[in-house]
Coordinates of C-alpha atoms (C1' of nucleotides) in Angstrom, one line a residue:
Chain F
X1 CA 1.0 -169.0 84.6
X2 CA 1.5 -166.7 87.6
X3 CA -0.8 -163.9 88.3
X4 CA 1.4 -161.0 87.7
X5 CA 2.6 -162.6 84.3
X6 CA -1.0 -163.0 83.3
X7 CA -1.8 -159.5 84.1
X8 CA 1.2 -158.2 82.3
X9 CA 0.0 -160.2 79.2
X10 CA -3.3 -158.7 79.3
X11 CA -2.1 -155.2 79.7
X12 CA 0.1 -155.6 76.7
X13 CA -2.7 -157.2 74.8
X14 CA -5.0 -154.2 75.8
X15 CA -2.2 -151.8 74.5
X16 CA -2.1 -153.8 71.2
X17 CA -5.7 -154.1 70.8
X18 CA -6.4 -150.4 71.4
X19 CA -3.4 -149.4 69.3
X20 CA -2.0 -147.2 71.9
X21 CA 0.8 -145.0 70.9
X22 CA 4.1 -143.7 72.6
X23 CA 3.1 -141.5 75.6
X24 CA -0.7 -142.8 75.9
X25 CA -1.6 -143.1 79.4
X26 CA -2.9 -146.5 81.0
X27 CA -5.5 -146.6 83.8
X28 CA -4.3 -145.7 87.3
X29 CA -3.1 -148.3 89.6
X30 CA -6.3 -148.3 91.6
X31 CA -8.4 -149.0 88.6
X32 CA -5.9 -151.7 87.6
X33 CA -6.1 -153.3 91.1
X34 CA -9.9 -153.6 91.0
X35 CA -9.9 -154.8 87.4
X36 CA -7.5 -157.7 88.1
X37 CA -8.6 -158.2 91.6
X38 CA -5.0 -158.1 92.7
X39 CA -3.0 -156.2 95.4
X40 CA -0.9 -153.1 94.6
X41 CA 2.3 -155.1 94.6
X42 CA 1.2 -157.7 92.1
X43 CA 0.0 -154.9 89.7
X44 CA 3.3 -153.2 90.3
X45 CA 5.3 -156.4 89.7
X46 CA 3.3 -156.8 86.3
X47 CA 4.1 -153.3 85.3
X48 CA 7.8 -153.6 86.2
X49 CA 8.0 -156.6 84.1
X50 CA 6.4 -154.6 81.3
X51 CA 9.0 -151.9 81.9
X52 CA 11.8 -154.3 81.6
X53 CA 10.4 -155.5 78.3
X54 CA 10.2 -151.9 77.1
X55 CA 6.6 -151.8 76.8
X56 CA 5.7 -149.0 79.2
X57 CA 7.4 -146.5 81.6
X58 CA 6.0 -145.3 84.8
X59 CA 6.2 -141.7 86.2
X60 CA 5.9 -141.3 89.8
X61 CA 3.0 -138.8 90.6
X62 CA 1.9 -138.9 87.0
X63 CA 1.0 -142.1 85.6
X64 CA 1.9 -145.2 83.5
X65 CA 2.5 -144.6 79.8
X66 CA 3.0 -146.7 76.7
X67 CA 6.6 -147.0 75.2
X68 CA 6.6 -147.9 71.6
X69 CA 9.3 -146.2 69.5
X70 CA 10.1 -149.1 67.3
X71 CA 11.2 -148.8 63.8
X72 CA 10.1 -151.0 60.9
X73 CA 12.5 -153.5 59.6
X74 CA 14.7 -153.5 62.8
X75 CA 15.1 -156.8 64.7
X76 CA 15.2 -156.7 68.4
X77 CA 18.7 -157.7 69.3
X78 CA 17.9 -159.0 72.8
X79 CA 14.7 -161.0 72.0
X80 CA 16.7 -162.3 69.3
X81 CA 17.0 -165.5 71.4
X82 CA 16.3 -168.3 68.9
X83 CA 12.6 -168.1 67.8
X84 CA 11.3 -164.7 68.7
X85 CA 11.9 -163.1 65.4
X86 CA 9.1 -165.1 63.9
X87 CA 7.0 -163.0 66.1
X88 CA 8.1 -159.8 64.8
X89 CA 6.9 -160.5 61.3
X90 CA 10.2 -161.8 60.0
X91 CA 10.3 -164.9 58.2
X92 CA 13.4 -166.9 59.1
X93 CA 14.6 -170.2 57.5
X94 CA 17.7 -172.1 58.1
X95 CA 20.0 -174.1 55.8
X96 CA 22.2 -176.6 57.8
X97 CA 25.7 -177.1 56.6
X98 CA 27.2 -179.2 59.3
X99 CA 25.8 -181.1 62.2
X100 CA 27.9 -183.6 64.2
X101 CA 29.1 -184.5 67.7
X102 CA 32.9 -183.6 68.3
X103 CA 35.2 -182.2 70.9
X104 CA 34.9 -178.5 71.5
X105 CA 37.7 -176.0 70.5
X106 CA 39.6 -174.6 73.4
X107 CA 37.5 -171.3 72.9
X108 CA 34.3 -173.1 73.1
X109 CA 35.2 -175.3 75.9
X110 CA 36.2 -172.2 77.9
X111 CA 33.1 -170.3 77.2
X112 CA 31.0 -173.3 77.9
X113 CA 32.9 -174.0 81.0
X114 CA 33.6 -177.6 80.2
X115 CA 36.6 -179.9 79.4
X116 CA 37.9 -180.2 75.9
X117 CA 37.4 -184.1 76.3
X118 CA 33.6 -183.6 76.8
X119 CA 31.3 -183.8 73.8
X120 CA 29.5 -181.0 72.1
X121 CA 27.0 -180.7 69.3
X122 CA 28.3 -178.6 66.6
X123 CA 26.0 -176.9 64.3
X124 CA 26.7 -174.8 61.2
X125 CA 24.0 -173.0 59.6
X126 CA 23.0 -170.2 57.2
X127 CA 19.9 -168.3 58.2
X128 CA 17.7 -166.4 55.8
X129 CA 15.5 -163.6 56.3
X130 CA 12.7 -163.0 53.7
X131 CA 14.8 -165.0 51.3
X132 CA 18.1 -162.9 51.8
X133 CA 21.0 -164.3 53.7
X134 CA 20.9 -162.9 57.2
X135 CA 23.8 -164.6 58.9
X136 CA 26.3 -167.5 59.0
X137 CA 26.0 -169.2 62.5
X138 CA 28.5 -171.8 64.2
X139 CA 27.1 -173.1 67.5
X140 CA 28.5 -175.4 70.1
X141 CA 25.9 -177.1 72.5
X142 CA 27.0 -179.0 75.7
X143 CA 26.0 -182.4 74.9
X144 CA 25.5 -183.3 78.6
X145 CA 22.7 -180.7 78.7
X146 CA 21.6 -180.7 75.2
X147 CA 21.5 -184.4 74.9
X148 CA 20.1 -184.9 71.4
X149 CA 19.9 -182.8 68.2
X150 CA 19.0 -183.9 64.6
X151 CA 18.8 -182.3 61.1
X152 CA 15.0 -181.7 61.4
X153 CA 15.4 -179.8 64.8
X154 CA 18.2 -177.8 63.7
X155 CA 16.6 -176.8 60.3
X156 CA 13.6 -175.4 62.4
X157 CA 14.1 -173.5 65.8
X158 CA 16.8 -174.9 68.0
X159 CA 15.4 -172.8 71.0
X160 CA 11.9 -173.8 70.5
X161 CA 13.1 -177.5 71.0
X162 CA 15.3 -176.7 73.9
X163 CA 12.2 -175.3 75.6
X164 CA 9.2 -177.4 74.5
X165 CA 11.1 -180.6 73.5
X166 CA 13.7 -180.7 76.4
X167 CA 11.9 -178.8 78.9
X168 CA 14.7 -176.5 79.6
X169 CA 14.5 -172.9 80.5
X170 CA 16.9 -170.2 79.1
X171 CA 17.7 -167.8 81.8
X172 CA 20.2 -165.2 80.5
X173 CA 22.9 -164.6 78.0
X174 CA 26.1 -162.7 77.6
X175 CA 26.8 -161.2 74.0
X176 CA 30.0 -159.9 72.7
X177 CA 29.8 -157.8 69.5
X178 CA 32.3 -156.5 67.1
X179 CA 32.7 -155.2 63.7
X180 CA 35.1 -156.6 61.1
X181 CA 35.8 -157.2 57.5
X182 CA 34.5 -160.6 56.7
X183 CA 36.8 -163.4 55.4
X184 CA 36.6 -165.4 52.4
X185 CA 34.4 -168.3 53.7
X186 CA 31.8 -165.9 55.4
X187 CA 31.7 -164.0 52.0
X188 CA 30.8 -167.1 50.2
X189 CA 28.0 -168.1 52.5
X190 CA 26.7 -164.4 52.9
X191 CA 27.0 -163.9 49.1
X192 CA 29.1 -160.8 49.8
X193 CA 32.7 -159.8 48.7
X194 CA 35.6 -160.8 51.0
X195 CA 36.5 -157.7 53.1
X196 CA 32.7 -156.4 53.2
X197 CA 31.7 -155.2 56.6
X198 CA 30.4 -157.8 58.9
X199 CA 28.7 -157.7 62.3
X200 CA 30.3 -160.4 64.5
X201 CA 28.4 -161.5 67.7
X202 CA 29.3 -164.1 70.0
X203 CA 26.8 -165.3 72.6
X204 CA 26.8 -167.5 75.6
X205 CA 23.6 -168.7 76.7
X206 CA 22.8 -169.9 80.2
X207 CA 19.9 -171.8 81.6
X208 CA 18.0 -170.3 84.6
X209 CA 20.3 -172.2 86.9
X210 CA 23.2 -170.5 85.5
X211 CA 24.7 -173.5 83.5
X212 CA 26.0 -172.4 80.1
X213 CA 24.7 -174.7 77.3
X214 CA 25.3 -172.9 74.0
X215 CA 28.3 -170.9 72.6
X216 CA 27.4 -169.4 69.4
X217 CA 29.4 -167.4 66.9
X218 CA 27.4 -165.3 64.2
X219 CA 28.4 -163.2 61.4
X220 CA 25.5 -160.8 60.0
X221 CA 25.2 -159.8 56.5
X222 CA 25.6 -156.0 57.0
X223 CA 23.0 -155.3 54.3
X224 CA 20.3 -157.1 56.4
X225 CA 21.4 -156.2 59.9
X226 CA 19.4 -153.6 61.5
X227 CA 18.8 -154.0 65.2
X228 CA 17.2 -152.0 68.0
X229 CA 17.7 -152.2 71.6
X230 CA 15.8 -150.7 74.5
X231 CA 17.7 -149.6 77.5
X232 CA 16.6 -148.6 80.8
X233 CA 18.7 -146.6 83.3
X234 CA 19.2 -148.5 86.4
X235 CA 22.7 -147.8 85.3
X236 CA 22.9 -144.3 86.7
Chain O
X1 CA 19.3 -143.1 98.7
X2 CA 16.6 -145.6 99.1
X3 CA 17.0 -148.6 101.3
X4 CA 16.9 -151.2 98.5
X5 CA 19.4 -149.2 96.4
X6 CA 21.6 -149.0 99.3
X7 CA 21.6 -152.7 100.1
X8 CA 21.9 -153.5 96.3
X9 CA 25.2 -151.1 96.4
X10 CA 26.5 -152.8 99.5
X11 CA 26.1 -156.4 98.0
X12 CA 27.8 -155.4 94.8
X13 CA 30.6 -153.8 96.8
X14 CA 30.8 -157.1 98.8
X15 CA 31.2 -159.1 95.6
X16 CA 33.7 -156.7 94.5
X17 CA 35.8 -156.7 97.7
X18 CA 35.7 -160.5 98.0
X19 CA 36.6 -160.9 94.2
X20 CA 33.7 -163.4 93.9
X21 CA 33.6 -165.2 90.6
X22 CA 30.9 -166.5 88.3
X23 CA 28.8 -168.9 90.1
X24 CA 29.9 -168.1 93.6
X25 CA 27.0 -168.2 96.1
X26 CA 25.8 -165.4 98.0
X27 CA 24.4 -165.6 101.7
X28 CA 20.8 -166.8 101.9
X29 CA 17.9 -164.4 101.9
X30 CA 17.3 -164.8 105.8
X31 CA 21.0 -163.8 106.3
X32 CA 20.7 -160.8 104.3
X33 CA 17.4 -159.8 105.9
X34 CA 19.1 -160.1 109.2
X35 CA 22.3 -158.2 108.0
X36 CA 20.5 -155.4 106.6
X37 CA 17.6 -155.3 108.9
X38 CA 15.2 -155.3 106.1
X39 CA 12.0 -157.2 105.2
X40 CA 12.2 -160.1 102.6
X41 CA 10.7 -157.9 99.8
X42 CA 13.3 -155.2 100.2
X43 CA 16.1 -157.7 99.9
X44 CA 14.3 -159.2 97.0
X45 CA 13.9 -155.9 95.3
X46 CA 17.7 -155.1 95.8
X47 CA 18.5 -158.5 94.4
X48 CA 16.1 -157.8 91.3
X49 CA 17.9 -154.7 90.7
X50 CA 21.4 -156.4 90.7
X51 CA 19.8 -159.0 88.4
X52 CA 18.6 -156.5 85.8
X53 CA 22.1 -155.1 85.9
X54 CA 23.5 -158.5 85.3
X55 CA 25.5 -158.8 88.6
X56 CA 23.7 -161.8 90.0
X57 CA 21.2 -164.5 89.0
X58 CA 18.7 -166.1 91.4
X59 CA 17.8 -169.8 91.4
X60 CA 14.7 -170.7 93.2
X61 CA 15.3 -173.6 95.6
X62 CA 19.2 -173.2 95.4
X63 CA 20.6 -169.7 96.0
X64 CA 21.8 -166.5 94.8
X65 CA 24.8 -166.6 92.5
X66 CA 27.4 -164.0 91.0
X67 CA 27.3 -163.2 87.4
X68 CA 30.3 -162.0 85.8
X69 CA 31.3 -163.3 82.5
X70 CA 32.8 -160.0 81.3
X71 CA 35.7 -159.8 78.9
X72 CA 38.5 -157.3 79.0
X73 CA 38.4 -154.6 76.4
X74 CA 34.7 -154.9 75.8
X75 CA 32.6 -151.7 76.5
X76 CA 29.1 -152.2 77.9
X77 CA 26.9 -151.2 75.1
X78 CA 24.1 -150.3 77.4
X79 CA 25.7 -148.6 80.4
X80 CA 27.4 -146.8 77.6
X81 CA 25.2 -143.7 78.4
X82 CA 27.4 -140.8 78.5
X83 CA 29.8 -141.2 81.4
X84 CA 30.0 -144.8 82.5
X85 CA 32.9 -145.9 80.4
X86 CA 35.1 -144.0 82.7
X87 CA 34.1 -146.4 85.4
X88 CA 35.2 -149.4 83.5
X89 CA 38.6 -148.2 83.2
X90 CA 38.5 -146.8 79.8
X91 CA 40.0 -143.2 79.4
X92 CA 37.6 -141.3 77.1
X93 CA 38.4 -137.7 75.7
X94 CA 36.5 -135.6 73.4
X95 CA 37.4 -133.1 70.6
X96 CA 34.6 -130.7 69.7
X97 CA 34.2 -129.9 66.0
X98 CA 31.0 -127.9 66.1
X99 CA 28.8 -126.5 68.8
X100 CA 25.9 -124.2 68.1
X101 CA 22.1 -123.5 68.4
X102 CA 20.2 -124.2 65.3
X103 CA 16.9 -125.6 63.8
X104 CA 16.9 -129.3 63.8
X105 CA 16.7 -131.6 60.6
X106 CA 13.5 -133.2 59.9
X107 CA 14.9 -136.4 61.1
X108 CA 16.1 -135.1 64.4
X109 CA 12.8 -133.1 65.0
X110 CA 10.8 -136.3 64.5
X111 CA 12.9 -138.3 66.7
X112 CA 12.9 -135.7 69.4
X113 CA 9.1 -135.2 68.9
X114 CA 9.5 -131.4 68.4
X115 CA 8.9 -128.9 65.7
X116 CA 11.3 -128.0 63.1
X117 CA 11.1 -124.3 64.0
X118 CA 12.2 -125.1 67.7
X119 CA 15.7 -124.7 68.6
X120 CA 18.3 -127.4 69.4
X121 CA 21.8 -127.6 70.4
X122 CA 23.9 -129.2 67.8
X123 CA 27.2 -130.9 68.8
X124 CA 29.5 -132.7 66.8
X125 CA 32.4 -134.4 68.5
X126 CA 35.1 -137.1 68.1
X127 CA 35.8 -139.3 70.9
X128 CA 39.0 -140.8 71.7
X129 CA 39.6 -143.9 73.9
X130 CA 43.1 -144.5 75.2
X131 CA 44.3 -141.8 72.6
X132 CA 42.8 -143.8 69.5
X133 CA 39.7 -142.5 67.8
X134 CA 36.6 -144.2 69.1
X135 CA 33.8 -142.7 67.3
X136 CA 32.2 -139.8 65.5
X137 CA 29.3 -138.3 67.2
X138 CA 26.6 -135.9 66.1
X139 CA 24.0 -135.0 68.6
X140 CA 20.8 -132.9 68.7
X141 CA 19.5 -131.7 72.1
X142 CA 16.1 -130.2 72.6
X143 CA 17.0 -126.6 73.8
X144 CA 13.7 -126.3 75.8
X145 CA 15.1 -129.1 78.1
X146 CA 18.7 -128.8 77.8
X147 CA 18.7 -125.0 78.1
X148 CA 22.4 -124.3 78.0
X149 CA 25.6 -125.9 76.7
X150 CA 29.1 -124.6 76.3
X151 CA 32.4 -125.8 75.0
X152 CA 33.7 -126.8 78.4
X153 CA 30.7 -128.9 79.1
X154 CA 30.7 -130.5 75.7
X155 CA 34.5 -131.3 76.0
X156 CA 33.7 -133.1 79.2
X157 CA 30.8 -135.5 79.8
X158 CA 27.4 -134.1 78.7
X159 CA 25.5 -136.6 80.7
X160 CA 27.2 -135.7 83.8
X161 CA 26.2 -132.2 83.4
X162 CA 22.8 -133.0 82.6
X163 CA 22.4 -135.0 85.8
X164 CA 24.5 -132.9 88.1
X165 CA 24.2 -129.4 86.5
X166 CA 20.7 -129.4 85.3
X167 CA 19.3 -131.9 87.8
X168 CA 17.5 -134.0 85.1
X169 CA 17.1 -137.8 85.4
X170 CA 17.7 -140.0 82.3
X171 CA 15.1 -142.6 82.2
X172 CA 15.4 -145.0 79.1
X173 CA 16.7 -144.9 75.7
X174 CA 16.0 -146.6 72.2
X175 CA 19.0 -147.6 70.1
X176 CA 19.1 -148.5 66.4
X177 CA 22.1 -150.3 65.3
X178 CA 23.5 -150.8 61.8
X179 CA 26.7 -151.8 60.1
X180 CA 27.9 -149.9 56.9
X181 CA 30.7 -148.8 54.9
X182 CA 31.8 -145.5 56.2
X183 CA 31.8 -142.4 54.1
X184 CA 34.5 -140.0 53.1
X185 CA 33.7 -137.5 56.2
X186 CA 33.7 -140.3 58.7
X187 CA 36.8 -141.9 57.5
X188 CA 38.7 -138.5 57.7
X189 CA 37.6 -138.1 61.4
X190 CA 38.2 -141.7 62.4
X191 CA 41.5 -142.0 60.6
X192 CA 40.4 -144.8 58.4
X193 CA 39.8 -145.3 54.7
X194 CA 36.5 -144.5 52.9
X195 CA 34.5 -147.7 52.5
X196 CA 36.0 -149.4 55.7
X197 CA 33.4 -151.1 58.1
X198 CA 31.4 -148.8 60.5
X199 CA 29.1 -149.5 63.4
X200 CA 26.4 -146.9 63.1
X201 CA 24.1 -146.4 66.2
X202 CA 21.4 -143.9 66.5
X203 CA 20.0 -143.3 70.0
X204 CA 17.0 -141.4 71.3
X205 CA 17.5 -140.6 75.1
X206 CA 14.4 -139.8 77.4
X207 CA 14.1 -138.3 80.7
X208 CA 12.2 -140.4 83.5
X209 CA 9.1 -138.6 82.6
X210 CA 9.3 -139.8 78.9
X211 CA 10.3 -136.6 77.2
X212 CA 13.0 -137.2 74.5
X213 CA 15.8 -134.8 74.9
X214 CA 18.7 -136.1 72.9
X215 CA 19.0 -137.7 69.4
X216 CA 22.5 -138.9 68.7
X217 CA 24.2 -140.5 65.6
X218 CA 27.4 -142.2 66.3
X219 CA 29.8 -143.9 64.0
X220 CA 32.2 -146.2 65.7
X221 CA 35.6 -147.0 64.5
X222 CA 35.5 -150.7 63.8
X223 CA 38.9 -151.4 65.0
X224 CA 38.1 -150.1 68.6
X225 CA 34.6 -151.1 69.0
X226 CA 34.1 -154.2 71.1
X227 CA 30.9 -154.3 73.1
X228 CA 29.2 -156.4 75.5
X229 CA 25.6 -156.8 76.4
X230 CA 24.0 -158.9 79.2
X231 CA 20.5 -160.1 78.3
X232 CA 17.9 -161.7 80.6
X233 CA 15.0 -163.8 79.3
X234 CA 11.9 -162.2 80.5
X235 CA 11.4 -162.4 76.6
X236 CA 10.4 -166.0 76.7
Chain J
dC1 C1' 12.0 -183.4 103.2
dA2 C1' 14.6 -179.6 104.8
dG3 C1' 16.5 -175.6 102.6
dT4 C1' 15.7 -171.8 99.8
dG5 C1' 13.8 -168.5 96.7
dG6 C1' 9.0 -166.6 94.8
dT7 C1' 4.3 -165.0 95.0
dC8 C1' 0.7 -162.5 96.9
dT9 C1' -1.7 -159.8 100.3
dA10 C1' -3.2 -155.5 103.2
dG11 C1' -1.9 -151.6 104.9
dA12 C1' 1.1 -147.7 106.5
dC13 C1' 3.6 -144.0 105.0
dC14 C1' 6.6 -141.4 101.5
dA15 C1' 7.6 -138.8 97.3
dC16 C1' 6.7 -136.7 93.1
dC17 C1' 3.7 -134.0 89.6
dC18 C1' 0.5 -130.6 88.5
dA19 C1' -3.2 -127.6 88.6
Chain D
dG1 C1' -3.3 -130.3 98.0
dG2 C1' -5.4 -134.0 95.5
dG3 C1' -4.0 -137.6 92.6
dT4 C1' -0.7 -140.9 91.6
dG5 C1' 3.2 -144.0 91.9
dG6 C1' 7.1 -146.0 95.0
dT7 C1' 8.8 -148.1 99.4
dC8 C1' 8.7 -151.1 103.1
dT9 C1' 6.7 -154.4 106.4
dA10 C1' 5.0 -158.8 108.4
dG11 C1' 3.5 -162.8 107.3
dA12 C1' 1.1 -166.8 104.7
dC13 C1' 1.7 -169.9 101.5
dC14 C1' 3.8 -171.9 97.2
dA15 C1' 7.5 -174.3 94.1
dC16 C1' 11.8 -175.7 93.0
dT17 C1' 16.6 -178.0 94.3
dG18 C1' 19.4 -181.2 95.8
dA19 C1' 21.0 -184.5 99.1

DNA sequence: CAGTGGTCTAGACCACCCA
DNA sequence: GGGTGGTCTAGACCACTGA
C-alpha cells in the first residue's frame, strides 16, 4: 500500500476511534508530517484523498476539519459499487433469477462498446436489504473481460469477485438516473403495485484502463431507496 | 487564476475545440510540461482536477484519455449547484412564490446548525426548464451569512449572486435523495396528479470554511428529471 | 525494455484566517 | 503578524503497459 493511502487510512481511523464530529479540527500539517515521517506533499495528498471521499475539508489559513454529516438509513449512492454497502451496516442479499451467456441487446452493446455478435454474461437478480426488496437488477458483463461467472459468485458480491478473483481494478463509472412508474414485471419482483414510483438507474462501469465491462440497469423499490451523495465544488 | 487551474481550463478547451471523443489520447506529460512551461507536479495537479470533474482518466504506463460518456438531455446532478445548468444548454427560469425573512423550522435550524430564534431567508420557487416545470424548491438561507436577498436576485440565479454579489465561495454540499409519491401541493405546482412519482432531494450547502448557509428541499417533476453522475473509485 | 504515468522529497514562496 | 494551508519547482526513483 502506498504511503499516502496508508496515511489516509490511519487518519480516517483516528477520526473514527476518537469519534470526532463535524467541524472538529485535526492536527496541523507540521504535526502530521512529523507523526507520519512524510513530506508536506505526501500529507497533502493523503488529505486530498480524504477530501474527495468526503471525510474532511481543508480551510486555508485555518485548519483541517472533519466532515461527517451523514444520516442514518441513507446509502451512499457513489460508494454503492458492488460490495461497499455491507460496510455501512446494511445487510444485502441477492436472489438470482437468470444467469446465462448470450448476445447483448443493441443498447447493452452500445454502452459496453462491443459488437452485438460478442458474448456477454447476463445476470438478473433481486437484491434484498434487511430482508426487504431493495431493487431489481439486470446486468450485462463483457465476457471477454469477465471471463467466468457462476451462480455462487452471482449470489454473493460480483464486484468482490472481479477485484479479488479476477484481479481487475474498477476505475470509474457513469450513472444515469430517472424516476418512473414501474411496470408489471418490476412490480412483481419488488412486491409493489404496477405504476408505483421507481428509481431507475443505469450504470456503466469501467476498469482503470477505461474499458467498460459492466452495463447494469437497476430499479429501486422507492420505499427502501434513501441515498446520500457528498459533492465538492471543483465545479465552480 | 492559479497556474494548474489555468492549465486545466486550457486542456479542457483543447478537448472541446478538437472535439475529442471518449478514449482519445492526450499529449504525454512531457509535452504538456513543455507546452505550459510547468513542472510535472503542476501538470499532474491540473490533470487530477480534470479527473475529478470526469473529463479525463489517467492510465499509468499508457497515457491520458478523454472521458465523455454523457447522454443528451441528462442534467449533471452534482454540478447542479445553482447556475451550472445554464452552461449545459438547458434554459432554466424561476417563478418566485414566496420570499420573506422568518424563523427556521426545527428541521432547517438543525441542518443549518443555527438556533430557531435566528433569522433565515425563506424562498419558495418553481423552476422551469425549456418551459416545462422542472421542480418545486423550498430553501432556507442563514441570514447572518446571506445578509440580503430580493425578488430580482431570487428570480435569477441565487448562487451566482452569492458568488459574485456577496463574494462567498461555496465549498461542498451534502445531498439526500428519495423517491416518493408527491402530495397535493407539489402536484399543483408541478402540473401533475397527486400520487405521481417524485424525486425528492434535500441539500445542505457549505461555504469553503465549512459553514452551512443553505438548506434546500426540492421535488422534481419525474417527467423532466434525468440526471447523470460521474463517479471515481477512490472508494475501493 | 522503452515509454509513460505515479510517488515522494525538500524547500522556497504565496495566500488566507484570525486575534 | 503569527499560524496555517496551498502552490510550484527540480529531480530521484518506482510501477505499470504494450510492442
